[in-house]
Amino acid sequence: HWGNAMSVLIAGGGVQGGRIVGSTDAKAERPKDRPLSPSDLHATIFHVLGVDQHVSFPDFAGRPTSIIEQGNVISELF
């Protein structure tokens, strides 16, 4: 398992099955096309659950903290 490339299996919540998003280089070391991040997966899960991605909550110092710093819904899954 390489740190720069990983695979994730998700199901349910309106996600269409049988989809493959992105690919890696020949040695599976790095993304070749459509690199995604864990934040993209989080944004997709929140989208399916109907959670507003722009919601924030206060940290221990009272400063607003976003639930997702960055990330976009993986549109190929719908």
PDB file of N, CA, C and O in Angstrom:
ATOM      1  N   HIS A   1       0.840  -1.178   0.000  1.00  0.00           N
ATOM      2  CA  HIS A   1       0.000   0.000   0.000  1.00  0.00           C
ATOM      3  C   HIS A   1       0.882   1.236   0.000  1.00  0.00           C
ATOM      4  O   HIS A   1       1.707   1.414   0.890  1.00  0.00           O
ATOM      5  N   TRP A   2       0.715   2.078  -0.981  1.00  0.00           N
ATOM      6  CA  TRP A   2       1.484   3.310  -1.086  1.00  0.00           C
ATOM      7  C   TRP A   2       0.707   4.446  -0.444  1.00  0.00           C
ATOM      8  O   TRP A   2      -0.511   4.536  -0.562  1.00  0.00           O
ATOM      9  N   GLY A   3       1.414   5.344   0.220  1.00  0.00           N
ATOM     10  CA  GLY A   3       0.772   6.457   0.906  1.00  0.00           C
ATOM     11  C   GLY A   3       0.128   7.480  -0.008  1.00  0.00           C
ATOM     12  O   GLY A   3      -0.808   8.158   0.373  1.00  0.00           O
ATOM     13  N   ASN A   4       0.606   7.604  -1.241  1.00  0.00           N
ATOM     14  CA  ASN A   4       0.061   8.590  -2.165  1.00  0.00           C
ATOM     15  C   ASN A   4      -1.121   8.086  -2.968  1.00  0.00           C
ATOM     16  O   ASN A   4      -1.758   8.848  -3.690  1.00  0.00           O
ATOM     17  N   ALA A   5      -1.407   6.802  -2.890  1.00  0.00           N
ATOM     18  CA  ALA A   5      -2.513   6.216  -3.643  1.00  0.00           C
ATOM     19  C   ALA A   5      -3.237   5.213  -2.753  1.00  0.00           C
ATOM     20  O   ALA A   5      -2.621   4.459  -2.024  1.00  0.00           O
ATOM     21  N   MET A   6      -4.553   5.241  -2.815  1.00  0.00           N
ATOM     22  CA  MET A   6      -5.343   4.312  -2.022  1.00  0.00           C
ATOM     23  C   MET A   6      -6.640   4.018  -2.747  1.00  0.00           C
ATOM     24  O   MET A   6      -6.991   4.681  -3.709  1.00  0.00           O
ATOM     25  N   SER A   7      -7.350   3.028  -2.278  1.00  0.00           N
ATOM     26  CA  SER A   7      -8.657   2.727  -2.835  1.00  0.00           C
ATOM     27  C   SER A   7      -9.683   2.746  -1.709  1.00  0.00           C
ATOM     28  O   SER A   7      -9.358   2.502  -0.544  1.00  0.00           O
ATOM     29  N   VAL A   8     -10.907   3.080  -2.074  1.00  0.00           N
ATOM     30  CA  VAL A   8     -11.993   3.157  -1.111  1.00  0.00           C
ATOM     31  C   VAL A   8     -13.226   2.544  -1.748  1.00  0.00           C
ATOM     32  O   VAL A   8     -13.507   2.778  -2.927  1.00  0.00           O
ATOM     33  N   LEU A   9     -13.954   1.788  -0.994  1.00  0.00           N
ATOM     34  CA  LEU A   9     -15.197   1.193  -1.453  1.00  0.00           C
ATOM     35  C   LEU A   9     -16.323   1.810  -0.645  1.00  0.00           C
ATOM     36  O   LEU A   9     -16.276   1.788   0.589  1.00  0.00           O
ATOM     37  N   ILE A  10     -17.310   2.392  -1.327  1.00  0.00           N
ATOM     38  CA  ILE A  10     -18.466   2.956  -0.628  1.00  0.00           C
ATOM     39  C   ILE A  10     -19.733   2.466  -1.301  1.00  0.00           C
ATOM     40  O   ILE A  10     -19.736   2.110  -2.481  1.00  0.00           O
ATOM     41  N   ALA A  11     -20.813   2.434  -0.533  1.00  0.00           N
ATOM     42  CA  ALA A  11     -22.093   1.978  -1.068  1.00  0.00           C
ATOM     43  C   ALA A  11     -23.231   2.633  -0.297  1.00  0.00           C
ATOM     44  O   ALA A  11     -23.058   3.078   0.828  1.00  0.00           O
ATOM     45  N   GLY A  12     -24.381   2.685  -0.948  1.00  0.00           N
ATOM     46  CA  GLY A  12     -25.582   3.221  -0.320  1.00  0.00           C
ATOM     47  C   GLY A  12     -25.699   4.721  -0.451  1.00  0.00           C
ATOM     48  O   GLY A  12     -24.859   5.393  -1.046  1.00  0.00           O
ATOM     49  N   GLY A  13     -26.776   5.259   0.064  1.00  0.00           N
ATOM     50  CA  GLY A  13     -26.974   6.700   0.098  1.00  0.00           C
ATOM     51  C   GLY A  13     -27.142   7.346  -1.260  1.00  0.00           C
ATOM     52  O   GLY A  13     -26.871   8.525  -1.412  1.00  0.00           O
ATOM     53  N   GLY A  14     -27.545   6.588  -2.256  1.00  0.00           N
ATOM     54  CA  GLY A  14     -27.713   7.166  -3.579  1.00  0.00           C
ATOM     55  C   GLY A  14     -26.493   7.068  -4.465  1.00  0.00           C
ATOM     56  O   GLY A  14     -26.513   7.496  -5.609  1.00  0.00           O
ATOM     57  N   VAL A  15     -25.412   6.498  -3.938  1.00  0.00           N
ATOM     58  CA  VAL A  15     -24.208   6.315  -4.740  1.00  0.00           C
ATOM     59  C   VAL A  15     -24.458   5.170  -5.713  1.00  0.00           C
ATOM     60  O   VAL A  15     -24.914   4.104  -5.318  1.00  0.00           O
ATOM     61  N   GLN A  16     -24.174   5.406  -6.986  1.00  0.00           N
ATOM     62  CA  GLN A  16     -24.389   4.375  -7.992  1.00  0.00           C
ATOM     63  C   GLN A  16     -23.236   3.377  -7.964  1.00  0.00           C
ATOM     64  O   GLN A  16     -22.071   3.761  -7.922  1.00  0.00           O
ATOM     65  N   GLY A  17     -23.568   2.110  -7.989  1.00  0.00           N
ATOM     66  CA  GLY A  17     -22.565   1.064  -7.925  1.00  0.00           C
ATOM     67  C   GLY A  17     -21.802   0.902  -9.225  1.00  0.00           C
ATOM     68  O   GLY A  17     -22.189   1.410 -10.274  1.00  0.00           O
ATOM     69  N   GLY A  18     -20.698   0.195  -9.157  1.00  0.00           N
ATOM     70  CA  GLY A  18     -19.911  -0.127 -10.336  1.00  0.00           C
ATOM     71  C   GLY A  18     -19.115   1.027 -10.899  1.00  0.00           C
ATOM     72  O   GLY A  18     -18.688   0.976 -12.052  1.00  0.00           O
ATOM     73  N   ARG A  19     -18.888   2.047 -10.118  1.00  0.00           N
ATOM     74  CA  ARG A  19     -18.152   3.217 -10.601  1.00  0.00           C
ATOM     75  C   ARG A  19     -16.693   3.125 -10.187  1.00  0.00           C
ATOM     76  O   ARG A  19     -16.372   2.722  -9.075  1.00  0.00           O
ATOM     77  N   ILE A  20     -15.822   3.511 -11.083  1.00  0.00           N
ATOM     78  CA  ILE A  20     -14.407   3.642 -10.777  1.00  0.00           C
ATOM     79  C   ILE A  20     -14.028   5.080 -11.097  1.00  0.00           C
ATOM     80  O   ILE A  20     -14.288   5.565 -12.191  1.00  0.00           O
ATOM     81  N   VAL A  21     -13.418   5.748 -10.143  1.00  0.00           N
ATOM     82  CA  VAL A  21     -13.045   7.155 -10.318  1.00  0.00           C
ATOM     83  C   VAL A  21     -11.532   7.261 -10.161  1.00  0.00           C
ATOM     84  O   VAL A  21     -10.988   6.938  -9.110  1.00  0.00           O
ATOM     85  N   GLY A  22     -10.851   7.692 -11.208  1.00  0.00           N
ATOM     86  CA  GLY A  22      -9.412   7.890 -11.154  1.00  0.00           C
ATOM     87  C   GLY A  22      -8.624   6.623 -11.425  1.00  0.00           C
ATOM     88  O   GLY A  22      -9.170   5.533 -11.554  1.00  0.00           O
ATOM     89  N   SER A  23      -7.321   6.799 -11.530  1.00  0.00           N
ATOM     90  CA  SER A  23      -6.413   5.675 -11.740  1.00  0.00           C
ATOM     91  C   SER A  23      -5.033   6.066 -11.207  1.00  0.00           C
ATOM     92  O   SER A  23      -4.787   7.220 -10.883  1.00  0.00           O
ATOM     93  N   THR A  24      -4.154   5.067 -11.133  1.00  0.00           N
ATOM     94  CA  THR A  24      -2.786   5.315 -10.658  1.00  0.00           C
ATOM     95  C   THR A  24      -1.797   5.025 -11.782  1.00  0.00           C
ATOM     96  O   THR A  24      -2.165   4.461 -12.820  1.00  0.00           O
ATOM     97  N   ASP A  25      -0.540   5.372 -11.533  1.00  0.00           N
ATOM     98  CA  ASP A  25       0.502   5.066 -12.510  1.00  0.00           C
ATOM     99  C   ASP A  25       0.734   3.554 -12.548  1.00  0.00           C
ATOM    100  O   ASP A  25       0.109   2.793 -11.811  1.00  0.00           O
ATOM    101  N   ALA A  26       1.627   3.114 -13.407  1.00  0.00           N
ATOM    102  CA  ALA A  26       1.850   1.679 -13.631  1.00  0.00           C
ATOM    103  C   ALA A  26       2.267   0.923 -12.369  1.00  0.00           C
ATOM    104  O   ALA A  26       1.975  -0.263 -12.230  1.00  0.00           O
ATOM    105  N   LYS A  27       2.951   1.599 -11.449  1.00  0.00           N
ATOM    106  CA  LYS A  27       3.379   0.936 -10.212  1.00  0.00           C
ATOM    107  C   LYS A  27       2.432   1.199  -9.046  1.00  0.00           C
ATOM    108  O   LYS A  27       2.717   0.814  -7.913  1.00  0.00           O
ATOM    109  N   ALA A  28       1.323   1.859  -9.311  1.00  0.00           N
ATOM    110  CA  ALA A  28       0.325   2.206  -8.278  1.00  0.00           C
ATOM    111  C   ALA A  28       0.926   3.052  -7.157  1.00  0.00           C
ATOM    112  O   ALA A  28       0.536   2.951  -6.008  1.00  0.00           O
ATOM    113  N   GLU A  29       1.882   3.891  -7.528  1.00  0.00           N
ATOM    114  CA  GLU A  29       2.545   4.743  -6.537  1.00  0.00           C
ATOM    115  C   GLU A  29       1.882   6.106  -6.375  1.00  0.00           C
ATOM    116  O   GLU A  29       1.906   6.681  -5.291  1.00  0.00           O
ATOM    117  N   ARG A  30       1.326   6.632  -7.482  1.00  0.00           N
ATOM    118  CA  ARG A  30       0.760   7.990  -7.467  1.00  0.00           C
ATOM    119  C   ARG A  30      -0.489   8.040  -8.333  1.00  0.00           C
ATOM    120  O   ARG A  30      -0.607   7.283  -9.293  1.00  0.00           O
ATOM    121  N   PRO A  31      -1.383   8.978  -8.026  1.00  0.00           N
ATOM    122  CA  PRO A  31      -2.555   9.146  -8.909  1.00  0.00           C
ATOM    123  C   PRO A  31      -2.109   9.572 -10.309  1.00  0.00           C
ATOM    124  O   PRO A  31      -1.196  10.387 -10.455  1.00  0.00           O
ATOM    125  N   LYS A  32      -2.735   8.977 -11.321  1.00  0.00           N
ATOM    126  CA  LYS A  32      -2.445   9.336 -12.707  1.00  0.00           C
ATOM    127  C   LYS A  32      -3.454  10.370 -13.205  1.00  0.00           C
ATOM    128  O   LYS A  32      -3.088  11.330 -13.847  1.00  0.00           O
ATOM    129  N   ASP A  33      -4.707  10.135 -12.925  1.00  0.00           N
ATOM    130  CA  ASP A  33      -5.740  11.095 -13.297  1.00  0.00           C
ATOM    131  C   ASP A  33      -6.792  11.164 -12.203  1.00  0.00           C
ATOM    132  O   ASP A  33      -6.940  10.257 -11.410  1.00  0.00           O
ATOM    133  N   ARG A  34      -7.457  12.274 -12.114  1.00  0.00           N
ATOM    134  CA  ARG A  34      -8.527  12.544 -11.144  1.00  0.00           C
ATOM    135  C   ARG A  34      -8.100  12.257  -9.708  1.00  0.00           C
ATOM    136  O   ARG A  34      -8.715  11.475  -8.978  1.00  0.00           O
ATOM    137  N   PRO A  35      -7.002  12.883  -9.239  1.00  0.00           N
ATOM    138  CA  PRO A  35      -6.603  12.677  -7.840  1.00  0.00           C
ATOM    139  C   PRO A  35      -7.664  13.232  -6.893  1.00  0.00           C
ATOM    140  O   PRO A  35      -8.216  14.303  -7.128  1.00  0.00           O
ATOM    141  N   LEU A  36      -7.964  12.489  -5.865  1.00  0.00           N
ATOM    142  CA  LEU A  36      -8.951  12.872  -4.858  1.00  0.00           C
ATOM    143  C   LEU A  36      -8.295  12.844  -3.487  1.00  0.00           C
ATOM    144  O   LEU A  36      -7.275  12.198  -3.287  1.00  0.00           O
ATOM    145  N   SER A  37      -8.922  13.512  -2.538  1.00  0.00           N
ATOM    146  CA  SER A  37      -8.391  13.550  -1.181  1.00  0.00           C
ATOM    147  C   SER A  37      -9.432  13.023  -0.205  1.00  0.00           C
ATOM    148  O   SER A  37     -10.613  12.905  -0.550  1.00  0.00           O
ATOM    149  N   PRO A  38      -9.029  12.725   1.015  1.00  0.00           N
ATOM    150  CA  PRO A  38     -10.018  12.349   2.025  1.00  0.00           C
ATOM    151  C   PRO A  38     -11.084  13.427   2.204  1.00  0.00           C
ATOM    152  O   PRO A  38     -12.251  13.112   2.471  1.00  0.00           O
ATOM    153  N   SER A  39     -10.726  14.692   2.028  1.00  0.00           N
ATOM    154  CA  SER A  39     -11.721  15.769   2.145  1.00  0.00           C
ATOM    155  C   SER A  39     -12.799  15.652   1.081  1.00  0.00           C
ATOM    156  O   SER A  39     -13.962  15.985   1.332  1.00  0.00           O
ATOM    157  N   ASP A  40     -12.444  15.176  -0.109  1.00  0.00           N
ATOM    158  CA  ASP A  40     -13.439  14.959  -1.154  1.00  0.00           C
ATOM    159  C   ASP A  40     -14.418  13.857  -0.744  1.00  0.00           C
ATOM    160  O   ASP A  40     -15.619  13.955  -0.972  1.00  0.00           O
ATOM    161  N   LEU A  41     -13.892  12.810  -0.137  1.00  0.00           N
ATOM    162  CA  LEU A  41     -14.759  11.732   0.352  1.00  0.00           C
ATOM    163  C   LEU A  41     -15.670  12.248   1.458  1.00  0.00           C
ATOM    164  O   LEU A  41     -16.866  11.959   1.471  1.00  0.00           O
ATOM    165  N   HIS A  42     -15.129  13.043   2.374  1.00  0.00           N
ATOM    166  CA  HIS A  42     -15.949  13.624   3.446  1.00  0.00           C
ATOM    167  C   HIS A  42     -17.038  14.514   2.870  1.00  0.00           C
ATOM    168  O   HIS A  42     -18.201  14.451   3.307  1.00  0.00           O
ATOM    169  N   ALA A  43     -16.688  15.350   1.898  1.00  0.00           N
ATOM    170  CA  ALA A  43     -17.676  16.232   1.274  1.00  0.00           C
ATOM    171  C   ALA A  43     -18.787  15.415   0.616  1.00  0.00           C
ATOM    172  O   ALA A  43     -19.968  15.779   0.689  1.00  0.00           O
ATOM    173  N   THR A  44     -18.429  14.302  -0.002  1.00  0.00           N
ATOM    174  CA  THR A  44     -19.418  13.438  -0.649  1.00  0.00           C
ATOM    175  C   THR A  44     -20.343  12.801   0.377  1.00  0.00           C
ATOM    176  O   THR A  44     -21.565  12.772   0.196  1.00  0.00           O
ATOM    177  N   ILE A  45     -19.791  12.318   1.458  1.00  0.00           N
ATOM    178  CA  ILE A  45     -20.607  11.703   2.517  1.00  0.00           C
ATOM    179  C   ILE A  45     -21.545  12.734   3.135  1.00  0.00           C
ATOM    180  O   ILE A  45     -22.740  12.472   3.325  1.00  0.00           O
ATOM    181  N   PHE A  46     -21.035  13.925   3.441  1.00  0.00           N
ATOM    182  CA  PHE A  46     -21.891  14.977   3.992  1.00  0.00           C
ATOM    183  C   PHE A  46     -22.984  15.363   3.000  1.00  0.00           C
ATOM    184  O   PHE A  46     -24.127  15.613   3.386  1.00  0.00           O
ATOM    185  N   HIS A  47     -22.664  15.393   1.711  1.00  0.00           N
ATOM    186  CA  HIS A  47     -23.658  15.710   0.684  1.00  0.00           C
ATOM    187  C   HIS A  47     -24.797  14.691   0.704  1.00  0.00           C
ATOM    188  O   HIS A  47     -25.974  15.050   0.686  1.00  0.00           O
ATOM    189  N   VAL A  48     -24.433  13.406   0.755  1.00  0.00           N
ATOM    190  CA  VAL A  48     -25.436  12.337   0.779  1.00  0.00           C
ATOM    191  C   VAL A  48     -26.302  12.432   2.035  1.00  0.00           C
ATOM    192  O   VAL A  48     -27.508  12.204   1.995  1.00  0.00           O
ATOM    193  N   LEU A  49     -25.691  12.801   3.155  1.00  0.00           N
ATOM    194  CA  LEU A  49     -26.428  12.909   4.415  1.00  0.00           C
ATOM    195  C   LEU A  49     -27.218  14.209   4.525  1.00  0.00           C
ATOM    196  O   LEU A  49     -27.994  14.383   5.470  1.00  0.00           O
ATOM    197  N   GLY A  50     -27.014  15.126   3.592  1.00  0.00           N
ATOM    198  CA  GLY A  50     -27.723  16.402   3.635  1.00  0.00           C
ATOM    199  C   GLY A  50     -27.125  17.400   4.601  1.00  0.00           C
ATOM    200  O   GLY A  50     -27.793  18.351   5.010  1.00  0.00           O
ATOM    201  N   VAL A  51     -25.858  17.221   4.962  1.00  0.00           N
ATOM    202  CA  VAL A  51     -25.183  18.128   5.886  1.00  0.00           C
ATOM    203  C   VAL A  51     -24.557  19.270   5.089  1.00  0.00           C
ATOM    204  O   VAL A  51     -23.846  19.032   4.100  1.00  0.00           O
ATOM    205  N   ASP A  52     -24.815  20.498   5.497  1.00  0.00           N
ATOM    206  CA  ASP A  52     -24.230  21.664   4.838  1.00  0.00           C
ATOM    207  C   ASP A  52     -22.727  21.681   5.081  1.00  0.00           C
ATOM    208  O   ASP A  52     -22.269  21.717   6.221  1.00  0.00           O
ATOM    209  N   GLN A  53     -21.943  21.658   4.009  1.00  0.00           N
ATOM    210  CA  GLN A  53     -20.481  21.614   4.125  1.00  0.00           C
ATOM    211  C   GLN A  53     -19.896  22.917   4.641  1.00  0.00           C
ATOM    212  O   GLN A  53     -18.742  22.966   5.040  1.00  0.00           O
ATOM    213  N   HIS A  54     -20.668  23.972   4.639  1.00  0.00           N
ATOM    214  CA  HIS A  54     -20.161  25.274   5.068  1.00  0.00           C
ATOM    215  C   HIS A  54     -20.448  25.559   6.539  1.00  0.00           C
ATOM    216  O   HIS A  54     -20.171  26.648   7.027  1.00  0.00           O
ATOM    217  N   VAL A  55     -20.986  24.578   7.237  1.00  0.00           N
ATOM    218  CA  VAL A  55     -21.259  24.731   8.662  1.00  0.00           C
ATOM    219  C   VAL A  55     -19.933  24.762   9.415  1.00  0.00           C
ATOM    220  O   VAL A  55     -18.981  24.078   9.060  1.00  0.00           O
ATOM    221  N   SER A  56     -19.875  25.564  10.443  1.00  0.00           N
ATOM    222  CA  SER A  56     -18.685  25.589  11.285  1.00  0.00           C
ATOM    223  C   SER A  56     -19.110  25.491  12.748  1.00  0.00           C
ATOM    224  O   SER A  56     -20.279  25.693  13.078  1.00  0.00           O
ATOM    225  N   PHE A  57     -18.175  25.156  13.592  1.00  0.00           N
ATOM    226  CA  PHE A  57     -18.438  25.079  15.022  1.00  0.00           C
ATOM    227  C   PHE A  57     -17.262  25.731  15.736  1.00  0.00           C
ATOM    228  O   PHE A  57     -16.155  25.790  15.201  1.00  0.00           O
ATOM    229  N   PRO A  58     -17.461  26.216  16.947  1.00  0.00           N
ATOM    230  CA  PRO A  58     -16.362  26.889  17.646  1.00  0.00           C
ATOM    231  C   PRO A  58     -15.354  25.880  18.216  1.00  0.00           C
ATOM    232  O   PRO A  58     -15.735  24.839  18.731  1.00  0.00           O
ATOM    233  N   ASP A  59     -14.064  26.218  18.099  1.00  0.00           N
ATOM    234  CA  ASP A  59     -13.048  25.389  18.726  1.00  0.00           C
ATOM    235  C   ASP A  59     -12.934  25.795  20.199  1.00  0.00           C
ATOM    236  O   ASP A  59     -13.743  26.577  20.708  1.00  0.00           O
ATOM    237  N   PHE A  60     -11.947  25.278  20.905  1.00  0.00           N
ATOM    238  CA  PHE A  60     -11.819  25.558  22.334  1.00  0.00           C
ATOM    239  C   PHE A  60     -11.561  27.028  22.639  1.00  0.00           C
ATOM    240  O   PHE A  60     -11.836  27.494  23.739  1.00  0.00           O
ATOM    241  N   ALA A  61     -11.040  27.756  21.663  1.00  0.00           N
ATOM    242  CA  ALA A  61     -10.789  29.186  21.844  1.00  0.00           C
ATOM    243  C   ALA A  61     -11.969  30.034  21.351  1.00  0.00           C
ATOM    244  O   ALA A  61     -11.910  31.248  21.397  1.00  0.00           O
ATOM    245  N   GLY A  62     -13.018  29.387  20.865  1.00  0.00           N
ATOM    246  CA  GLY A  62     -14.185  30.104  20.382  1.00  0.00           C
ATOM    247  C   GLY A  62     -14.113  30.513  18.922  1.00  0.00           C
ATOM    248  O   GLY A  62     -15.013  31.170  18.418  1.00  0.00           O
ATOM    249  N   ARG A  63     -13.036  30.134  18.222  1.00  0.00           N
ATOM    250  CA  ARG A  63     -12.900  30.468  16.808  1.00  0.00           C
ATOM    251  C   ARG A  63     -13.693  29.489  15.955  1.00  0.00           C
ATOM    252  O   ARG A  63     -13.733  28.293  16.257  1.00  0.00           O
ATOM    253  N   PRO A  64     -14.310  29.953  14.868  1.00  0.00           N
ATOM    254  CA  PRO A  64     -15.065  29.040  14.010  1.00  0.00           C
ATOM    255  C   PRO A  64     -14.143  28.065  13.272  1.00  0.00           C
ATOM    256  O   PRO A  64     -13.092  28.452  12.767  1.00  0.00           O
ATOM    257  N   THR A  65     -14.532  26.814  13.260  1.00  0.00           N
ATOM    258  CA  THR A  65     -13.792  25.766  12.578  1.00  0.00           C
ATOM    259  C   THR A  65     -14.737  25.078  11.604  1.00  0.00           C
ATOM    260  O   THR A  65     -15.803  24.612  12.007  1.00  0.00           O
ATOM    261  N   SER A  66     -14.360  25.029  10.334  1.00  0.00           N
ATOM    262  CA  SER A  66     -15.197  24.382   9.315  1.00  0.00           C
ATOM    263  C   SER A  66     -15.199  22.879   9.519  1.00  0.00           C
ATOM    264  O   SER A  66     -14.196  22.293   9.926  1.00  0.00           O
ATOM    265  N   ILE A  67     -16.323  22.240   9.163  1.00  0.00           N
ATOM    266  CA  ILE A  67     -16.358  20.779   9.264  1.00  0.00           C
ATOM    267  C   ILE A  67     -15.510  20.149   8.167  1.00  0.00           C
ATOM    268  O   ILE A  67     -15.004  19.051   8.336  1.00  0.00           O
ATOM    269  N   ILE A  68     -15.337  20.861   7.050  1.00  0.00           N
ATOM    270  CA  ILE A  68     -14.454  20.418   5.975  1.00  0.00           C
ATOM    271  C   ILE A  68     -13.633  21.621   5.539  1.00  0.00           C
ATOM    272  O   ILE A  68     -14.182  22.637   5.127  1.00  0.00           O
ATOM    273  N   GLU A  69     -12.315  21.515   5.645  1.00  0.00           N
ATOM    274  CA  GLU A  69     -11.453  22.623   5.249  1.00  0.00           C
ATOM    275  C   GLU A  69     -11.489  22.838   3.741  1.00  0.00           C
ATOM    276  O   GLU A  69     -11.543  23.938   3.261  1.00  0.00           O
ATOM    277  N   GLN A  70     -11.406  21.764   3.004  1.00  0.00           N
ATOM    278  CA  GLN A  70     -11.491  21.825   1.553  1.00  0.00           C
ATOM    279  C   GLN A  70     -11.990  20.474   1.081  1.00  0.00           C
ATOM    280  O   GLN A  70     -11.930  19.503   1.799  1.00  0.00           O
ATOM    281  N   GLY A  71     -12.513  20.432  -0.071  1.00  0.00           N
ATOM    282  CA  GLY A  71     -13.035  19.179  -0.599  1.00  0.00           C
ATOM    283  C   GLY A  71     -14.276  19.441  -1.434  1.00  0.00           C
ATOM    284  O   GLY A  71     -15.031  20.366  -1.163  1.00  0.00           O
ATOM    285  N   ASN A  72     -14.454  18.612  -2.441  1.00  0.00           N
ATOM    286  CA  ASN A  72     -15.591  18.726  -3.342  1.00  0.00           C
ATOM    287  C   ASN A  72     -16.292  17.388  -3.451  1.00  0.00           C
ATOM    288  O   ASN A  72     -15.665  16.330  -3.335  1.00  0.00           O
ATOM    289  N   VAL A  73     -17.586  17.442  -3.710  1.00  0.00           N
ATOM    290  CA  VAL A  73     -18.374  16.230  -3.897  1.00  0.00           C
ATOM    291  C   VAL A  73     -17.850  15.491  -5.131  1.00  0.00           C
ATOM    292  O   VAL A  73     -17.576  16.109  -6.163  1.00  0.00           O
ATOM    293  N   ILE A  74     -17.714  14.194  -5.021  1.00  0.00           N
ATOM    294  CA  ILE A  74     -17.254  13.361  -6.136  1.00  0.00           C
ATOM    295  C   ILE A  74     -18.463  13.095  -7.024  1.00  0.00           C
ATOM    296  O   ILE A  74     -19.225  12.153  -6.802  1.00  0.00           O
ATOM    297  N   SER A  75     -18.648  13.939  -8.028  1.00  0.00           N
ATOM    298  CA  SER A  75     -19.864  13.918  -8.841  1.00  0.00           C
ATOM    299  C   SER A  75     -20.011  12.637  -9.663  1.00  0.00           C
ATOM    300  O   SER A  75     -21.141  12.250 -10.005  1.00  0.00           O
ATOM    301  N   GLU A  76     -18.915  11.961  -9.970  1.00  0.00           N
ATOM    302  CA  GLU A  76     -18.990  10.735 -10.764  1.00  0.00           C
ATOM    303  C   GLU A  76     -19.740   9.609 -10.048  1.00  0.00           C
ATOM    304  O   GLU A  76     -20.117   8.616 -10.681  1.00  0.00           O
ATOM    305  N   LEU A  77     -19.962   9.741  -8.777  1.00  0.00           N
ATOM    306  CA  LEU A  77     -20.630   8.683  -8.008  1.00  0.00           C
ATOM    307  C   LEU A  77     -22.154   8.779  -8.051  1.00  0.00           C
ATOM    308  O   LEU A  77     -22.835   7.903  -7.539  1.00  0.00           O
ATOM    309  N   PHE A  78     -22.671   9.844  -8.676  1.00  0.00           N
ATOM    310  CA  PHE A  78     -24.135  10.038  -8.690  1.00  0.00           C
ATOM    311  C   PHE A  78     -24.693  10.018 -10.079  1.00  0.00           C
ATOM    312  O   PHE A  78     -24.123  10.304 -11.028  1.00  0.00           O
TER     313      PHE A  78
END
